Amino acid sequence: MASLKASLSLFDEVDLDELRKKSLAQSQLLMDLLTAVSDDLNEPIHLITPREDAERAGQVSVAFLNRDRGFFDQLLAHGIIADWREPGTIRFAVAPLYTSYRDLARLEIALRQTLTS
């Protein structure tokens, strides 16, 4: 019970509007990073998640058109936590309470390394 109380107390300290703004900013940055990696490396992707703020939450889904489950497994080996869905879709989540902008930079580095190896 103490752990539940401690967890719930975090929400008393957080402005939910600010949390939503951070979630949108992080998901937008993630989509921008994915697009930049795709463009830089000539790697075809399809962003499934809508770019419009009102139409998305804290998840970015992307189809890597020329990649399979092995690509996803390589990302996991880099310490990237994501979710695989057939056919070839990876779901990345941003959780603004604990996802940092540094985490997103690490994801970009892992993507570039994995796609060029």
Coordinates of C-alpha atoms in Angstrom, one line a residue:
M1 CA 0.0 0.0 0.0
A2 CA 2.9 2.4 0.8
S3 CA 4.3 2.0 -2.8
L4 CA 0.9 2.8 -4.3
K5 CA 0.5 5.8 -2.1
A6 CA 4.0 7.0 -3.1
S7 CA 3.3 6.5 -6.8
L8 CA 0.0 8.3 -6.7
S9 CA 1.6 11.2 -4.8
L10 CA 3.6 11.9 -7.9
F11 CA 0.4 13.0 -9.7
D12 CA -0.2 15.6 -6.9
E13 CA 3.1 17.2 -7.9
V14 CA 2.6 17.3 -11.6
D15 CA 0.6 19.7 -13.8
L16 CA -1.2 17.4 -16.2
D17 CA -1.3 20.1 -18.9
E18 CA 2.5 20.5 -18.7
L19 CA 2.8 16.7 -18.8
R20 CA 0.7 16.6 -22.0
K21 CA 2.8 19.4 -23.6
K22 CA 5.9 17.4 -22.8
S23 CA 4.4 14.3 -24.3
L24 CA 3.5 16.1 -27.5
A25 CA 6.9 17.7 -27.7
Q26 CA 8.7 14.4 -27.2
S27 CA 6.5 12.5 -29.7
Q28 CA 7.0 15.3 -32.3
L29 CA 10.7 15.2 -31.7
L30 CA 10.7 11.4 -32.1
M31 CA 8.9 11.7 -35.4
D32 CA 11.3 14.4 -36.6
L33 CA 14.3 12.1 -35.6
L34 CA 12.8 9.2 -37.4
T35 CA 12.2 11.3 -40.5
A36 CA 15.8 12.6 -40.4
V37 CA 17.3 9.2 -40.0
S38 CA 15.1 7.9 -42.9
D39 CA 16.2 10.8 -45.1
D40 CA 19.9 10.8 -44.1
L41 CA 20.2 7.0 -44.7
N42 CA 17.8 6.6 -47.6
E43 CA 15.8 4.2 -45.4
P44 CA 12.2 3.9 -46.4
I45 CA 9.8 4.3 -43.4
H46 CA 6.1 5.0 -43.0
L47 CA 5.0 7.0 -39.9
I48 CA 1.7 5.6 -38.9
T49 CA 1.1 7.9 -36.0
P50 CA -0.6 11.2 -37.0
R51 CA 1.5 14.3 -36.8
E52 CA -1.5 16.4 -35.6
D53 CA -1.3 17.0 -31.9
A54 CA -5.0 16.3 -31.3
E55 CA -4.8 13.0 -33.0
R56 CA -1.9 11.4 -31.1
A57 CA -0.8 10.5 -27.6
G58 CA 2.4 9.2 -26.2
Q59 CA 3.2 6.6 -28.8
V60 CA 4.8 6.7 -32.2
S61 CA 4.3 3.8 -34.6
V62 CA 6.5 3.5 -37.6
A63 CA 6.8 0.8 -40.3
F64 CA 10.4 0.2 -41.4
L65 CA 9.5 -1.0 -44.9
N66 CA 12.6 -3.0 -45.7
R67 CA 13.2 -4.4 -42.2
D68 CA 12.2 -7.5 -40.3
R69 CA 12.1 -8.7 -36.7
G70 CA 15.9 -9.1 -36.7
F71 CA 16.2 -5.3 -37.0
F72 CA 13.9 -4.9 -33.9
D73 CA 16.0 -7.4 -32.0
Q74 CA 19.1 -5.4 -32.8
L75 CA 17.5 -2.3 -31.3
L76 CA 16.7 -4.3 -28.2
A77 CA 20.3 -5.3 -28.0
H78 CA 21.1 -1.5 -27.9
G79 CA 18.9 -1.2 -24.9
I80 CA 16.0 0.3 -26.8
I81 CA 12.6 -0.6 -25.2
A82 CA 9.9 -0.7 -27.8
D83 CA 7.1 -3.0 -29.1
W84 CA 7.1 -5.1 -32.4
R85 CA 3.9 -5.6 -34.4
E86 CA 3.7 -7.5 -37.6
P87 CA 4.2 -6.6 -40.4
G88 CA 7.3 -4.6 -39.6
T89 CA 5.9 -2.0 -37.3
I90 CA 7.7 -0.7 -34.2
R91 CA 5.8 1.2 -31.5
F92 CA 7.9 3.6 -29.5
A93 CA 6.4 5.1 -26.4
V94 CA 7.2 8.4 -24.7
A95 CA 6.2 8.6 -21.1
P96 CA 6.9 12.2 -20.1
L97 CA 7.2 11.4 -16.4
Y98 CA 10.4 9.4 -17.0
T99 CA 11.3 9.6 -20.7
S100 CA 14.1 12.1 -21.1
Y101 CA 15.2 14.0 -24.2
R102 CA 18.6 12.1 -23.8
D103 CA 16.6 8.9 -24.2
L104 CA 15.4 10.1 -27.5
A105 CA 18.9 11.0 -28.6
R106 CA 20.1 7.5 -27.6
L107 CA 17.3 6.0 -29.7
E108 CA 18.5 8.1 -32.7
I109 CA 22.1 6.9 -32.2
A110 CA 20.9 3.2 -31.9
L111 CA 18.8 3.5 -35.1
R112 CA 21.7 5.0 -37.1
Q113 CA 24.1 2.3 -35.9
T114 CA 21.7 -0.5 -36.5
L115 CA 20.6 0.7 -39.9
T116 CA 24.2 1.1 -41.1
S117 CA 25.7 -2.2 -39.6

